[in-house]
Amino acid sequence: LEYGTGIIEGVDDVRSPRSTLIAISTPTDISNPEFISSATVLGLHVIDDRATVGDSLGFGPEQAEFSIDNDPFQLYTGSFSITAEGMHTIRYFSTDLVGNQEAIQISTVIVDNTPPSSPILPLADGRNPSPWKSSETYTFSWSNPPDLSGIAGAYIKRDHPPTFSDEGFFREGVSSVSYTGWYSLGANLVYLWLRDKAGNADASTAETVTIRF
């Protein structure tokens, strides 16, 4: 909770606090609705105004409360997460030290705990194996499998199969990414697997593309 940073002489604290739902861990952007996973840590950011919205000069928030779905409101004491897959409604509000109470705010999140399956027909520069070339930059493309939150990008790793989900280099892209790597002369095996917008990835779903350099 964020307290006011100054005093306006002769002006009472007449503004209620402003609360915002934030994601403390991946993914870090929260819109309405937003896809998250059960590993996403959520929190409330509260600022107290005094005379005008945005002045941040209130006496400070006293407490915040929140509710998930139809549960009763509870006192916010620290970060929290949601484990059950599907859509969830989070309601929240805060009260400042002089009793100004914020109207209830509502945010919607969708929990996606399932990693994408394998990329479909991965290619390098339109082929697999790739065309022969002397440049070390290739465009990897694929067709996306069904995924609740949608594909955010792909991990790329050379030579050896990945052993954990965020190994290798991650590149953002819905169905194609450009990657410059160090390749040996001849054929190089590249592993490619997907990450969704909720941050889920599974290295065991990696497919291979042969780079010819």
Short mmCIF file of C-alpha atoms in Angstrom, two decimals:
data_model
loop_
_atom_site.label_atom_id
_atom_site.label_comp_id
_atom_site.label_asym_id
_atom_site.label_seq_id
_atom_site.Cartn_x
_atom_site.Cartn_y
_atom_site.Cartn_z
CA LEU A 1 0.00 0.00 0.00
CA GLU A 2 1.33 3.43 -0.96
CA TYR A 3 0.96 6.36 1.41
CA GLY A 4 0.68 10.05 0.54
CA THR A 5 3.90 11.95 0.03
CA GLY A 6 2.99 15.49 1.06
CA ILE A 7 0.55 17.88 2.70
CA ILE A 8 -1.75 20.49 1.15
CA GLU A 9 -2.34 23.15 3.81
CA GLY A 10 -6.00 23.74 4.60
CA VAL A 11 -7.24 20.93 2.33
CA ASP A 12 -9.02 17.94 3.78
CA ASP A 13 -8.46 14.42 2.45
CA VAL A 14 -11.68 14.07 0.47
CA ARG A 15 -10.62 11.53 -2.14
CA SER A 16 -10.95 7.79 -1.82
CA PRO A 17 -7.94 5.57 -2.55
CA ARG A 18 -7.35 4.05 -6.00
CA SER A 19 -6.70 0.31 -6.20
CA THR A 20 -5.22 -1.56 -9.14
CA LEU A 21 -4.86 -5.30 -9.64
CA ILE A 22 -1.27 -6.10 -10.63
CA ALA A 23 0.67 -9.21 -11.60
CA ILE A 24 3.92 -9.53 -9.64
CA SER A 25 5.20 -12.44 -11.72
CA THR A 26 4.83 -13.70 -15.31
CA PRO A 27 2.80 -12.56 -17.12
CA THR A 28 3.28 -9.03 -15.77
CA ASP A 29 0.62 -7.24 -17.82
CA ILE A 30 -2.94 -7.25 -16.53
CA SER A 31 -5.79 -6.12 -18.77
CA ASN A 32 -9.41 -7.10 -18.47
CA PRO A 33 -9.61 -10.01 -19.02
CA GLU A 34 -6.06 -11.30 -18.82
CA PHE A 35 -4.73 -14.82 -19.18
CA ILE A 36 -2.61 -15.99 -16.26
CA SER A 37 -1.53 -19.33 -14.79
CA SER A 38 -1.69 -20.69 -11.26
CA ALA A 39 1.97 -19.66 -10.92
CA THR A 40 1.10 -15.99 -11.52
CA VAL A 41 1.38 -13.97 -8.32
CA LEU A 42 -1.26 -11.24 -8.04
CA GLY A 43 -1.40 -8.21 -5.78
CA LEU A 44 -3.14 -4.90 -5.17
CA HIS A 45 -1.46 -1.54 -5.66
CA VAL A 46 -3.19 1.24 -3.70
CA ILE A 47 -2.55 4.99 -3.93
CA ASP A 48 -4.38 7.54 -1.76
CA ASP A 49 -5.23 10.94 -3.24
CA ARG A 50 -6.20 13.97 -1.21
CA ALA A 51 -7.77 16.85 -3.13
CA THR A 52 -7.63 15.79 -6.77
CA VAL A 53 -7.36 12.47 -8.55
CA GLY A 54 -3.69 11.71 -9.13
CA ASP A 55 -2.14 14.01 -6.53
CA SER A 56 -1.09 11.00 -4.35
CA LEU A 57 -1.14 13.29 -1.30
CA GLY A 58 -3.73 11.57 0.88
CA PHE A 59 -3.05 10.52 4.44
CA GLY A 60 -2.63 6.96 3.21
CA PRO A 61 -4.62 3.75 2.82
CA GLU A 62 -5.68 1.91 5.94
CA GLN A 63 -6.65 -1.39 4.35
CA ALA A 64 -7.75 -3.14 1.18
CA GLU A 65 -10.19 -6.00 0.75
CA PHE A 66 -10.76 -8.43 -2.09
CA SER A 67 -13.00 -11.29 -3.16
CA ILE A 68 -12.50 -14.04 -5.74
CA ASP A 69 -15.65 -15.11 -7.58
CA ASN A 70 -18.49 -15.36 -5.05
CA ASP A 71 -16.36 -15.68 -1.93
CA PRO A 72 -16.86 -13.16 0.90
CA PHE A 73 -14.52 -10.16 0.95
CA GLN A 74 -11.35 -10.71 2.93
CA LEU A 75 -8.63 -8.40 4.18
CA TYR A 76 -5.74 -8.05 1.74
CA THR A 77 -2.54 -8.89 3.60
CA GLY A 78 -0.24 -9.79 0.71
CA SER A 79 0.06 -11.37 -2.71
CA PHE A 80 -2.16 -14.25 -3.81
CA SER A 81 -2.72 -16.62 -6.72
CA ILE A 82 -5.61 -18.54 -8.28
CA THR A 83 -5.18 -22.24 -9.00
CA ALA A 84 -8.39 -23.41 -10.70
CA GLU A 85 -8.42 -23.19 -14.50
CA GLY A 86 -11.09 -21.04 -16.13
CA MET A 87 -12.50 -17.54 -15.77
CA HIS A 88 -12.46 -15.78 -12.39
CA THR A 89 -13.81 -12.43 -11.22
CA ILE A 90 -11.79 -10.47 -8.67
CA ARG A 91 -13.52 -7.67 -6.76
CA TYR A 92 -11.55 -5.29 -4.56
CA PHE A 93 -11.61 -1.90 -2.86
CA SER A 94 -9.59 0.07 -0.33
CA THR A 95 -10.24 2.50 2.53
CA ASP A 96 -7.97 5.33 3.63
CA LEU A 97 -7.01 6.49 7.12
CA VAL A 98 -9.81 9.07 7.31
CA GLY A 99 -12.51 6.61 6.22
CA ASN A 100 -12.87 7.39 2.51
CA GLN A 101 -13.91 4.13 0.84
CA GLU A 102 -13.32 3.31 -2.78
CA ALA A 103 -16.10 1.95 -4.98
CA ILE A 104 -15.72 -1.75 -5.69
CA GLN A 105 -13.41 -2.44 -8.64
CA ILE A 106 -13.81 -5.54 -10.81
CA SER A 107 -11.20 -7.39 -12.88
CA THR A 108 -11.51 -10.64 -14.79
CA VAL A 109 -8.71 -13.16 -15.25
CA ILE A 110 -8.64 -16.49 -17.05
CA VAL A 111 -6.36 -19.15 -15.57
CA ASP A 112 -4.60 -21.34 -18.15
CA ASN A 113 -2.36 -24.05 -16.65
CA THR A 114 -1.95 -26.18 -19.76
CA PRO A 115 1.20 -25.78 -21.91
CA PRO A 116 0.82 -25.70 -25.68
CA SER A 117 1.30 -28.95 -27.52
CA SER A 118 3.92 -29.34 -30.25
CA PRO A 119 4.27 -26.78 -33.03
CA ILE A 120 2.76 -28.11 -36.23
CA LEU A 121 5.02 -28.50 -39.29
CA PRO A 122 7.89 -26.27 -38.12
CA LEU A 123 10.00 -24.83 -40.95
CA ALA A 124 13.16 -22.76 -41.38
CA ASP A 125 13.00 -20.27 -44.24
CA GLY A 126 9.96 -22.13 -45.51
CA ARG A 127 11.43 -25.64 -45.56
CA ASN A 128 12.57 -28.49 -43.34
CA PRO A 129 15.45 -29.11 -43.89
CA SER A 130 16.11 -25.44 -44.58
CA PRO A 131 17.61 -24.17 -47.83
CA TRP A 132 21.41 -24.02 -47.87
CA LYS A 133 22.63 -20.50 -47.01
CA SER A 134 25.65 -18.67 -45.63
CA SER A 135 23.68 -16.27 -43.40
CA GLU A 136 23.16 -17.35 -39.78
CA THR A 137 19.73 -15.72 -39.57
CA TYR A 138 16.73 -17.96 -40.24
CA THR A 139 13.00 -17.43 -39.98
CA PHE A 140 11.30 -20.26 -38.12
CA SER A 141 7.59 -20.71 -38.80
CA TRP A 142 4.92 -23.16 -37.72
CA SER A 143 1.18 -23.69 -37.42
CA ASN A 144 -0.23 -23.29 -33.93
CA PRO A 145 -1.96 -26.04 -31.96
CA PRO A 146 -5.13 -25.09 -30.06
CA ASP A 147 -4.32 -23.20 -26.84
CA LEU A 148 -6.61 -21.40 -24.39
CA SER A 149 -4.54 -18.24 -23.96
CA GLY A 150 -2.89 -18.23 -27.38
CA ILE A 151 0.74 -18.59 -28.44
CA ALA A 152 3.21 -15.93 -27.28
CA GLY A 153 6.33 -17.24 -28.99
CA ALA A 154 8.83 -20.06 -29.25
CA TYR A 155 11.94 -21.37 -27.54
CA ILE A 156 14.83 -22.33 -29.79
CA LYS A 157 17.76 -24.57 -28.84
CA ARG A 158 20.57 -26.07 -30.92
CA ASP A 159 22.08 -29.53 -31.06
CA HIS A 160 20.73 -31.24 -27.92
CA PRO A 161 17.15 -31.84 -26.71
CA PRO A 162 15.98 -29.37 -24.04
CA THR A 163 15.78 -30.66 -20.49
CA PHE A 164 13.62 -27.90 -18.96
CA SER A 165 10.86 -25.69 -20.29
CA ASP A 166 12.60 -22.29 -20.44
CA GLU A 167 15.92 -23.55 -21.74
CA GLY A 168 17.29 -22.03 -24.94
CA PHE A 169 16.39 -18.68 -26.44
CA PHE A 170 12.84 -17.32 -26.37
CA ARG A 171 11.55 -15.24 -29.26
CA GLU A 172 8.14 -13.55 -29.35
CA GLY A 173 5.95 -14.34 -32.33
CA VAL A 174 2.48 -15.72 -32.96
CA SER A 175 3.47 -18.12 -35.75
CA SER A 176 7.01 -17.18 -36.80
CA VAL A 177 10.23 -15.86 -35.26
CA SER A 178 13.59 -14.74 -36.59
CA TYR A 179 16.67 -16.13 -34.91
CA THR A 180 20.39 -15.63 -35.50
CA GLY A 181 22.56 -18.41 -34.09
CA TRP A 182 26.02 -19.90 -34.30
CA TYR A 183 25.83 -22.84 -36.66
CA SER A 184 28.43 -25.40 -37.65
CA LEU A 185 29.08 -25.95 -41.33
CA GLY A 186 26.67 -28.55 -42.65
CA ALA A 187 23.43 -29.76 -41.06
CA ASN A 188 22.43 -28.46 -37.60
CA LEU A 189 19.55 -29.80 -35.56
CA VAL A 190 17.38 -27.12 -33.90
CA TYR A 191 14.67 -27.80 -31.30
CA LEU A 192 11.59 -25.58 -31.22
CA TRP A 193 8.75 -25.55 -28.66
CA LEU A 194 6.02 -23.05 -27.78
CA ARG A 195 5.08 -20.81 -24.85
CA ASP A 196 1.58 -19.42 -24.43
CA LYS A 197 0.45 -16.02 -23.17
CA ALA A 198 -0.07 -17.39 -19.66
CA GLY A 199 3.61 -18.39 -19.50
CA ASN A 200 3.10 -22.14 -19.92
CA ALA A 201 5.68 -24.18 -21.86
CA ASP A 202 6.69 -27.84 -22.03
CA ALA A 203 10.08 -28.78 -23.46
CA SER A 204 8.92 -32.34 -24.09
CA THR A 205 6.74 -31.01 -26.93
CA ALA A 206 9.77 -29.75 -28.88
CA GLU A 207 9.91 -30.50 -32.61
CA THR A 208 13.10 -30.45 -34.68
CA VAL A 209 14.12 -28.41 -37.70
CA THR A 210 17.31 -29.06 -39.65
CA ILE A 211 19.35 -25.98 -40.50
CA ARG A 212 21.73 -26.29 -43.47
CA PHE A 213 24.54 -23.77 -43.19
#
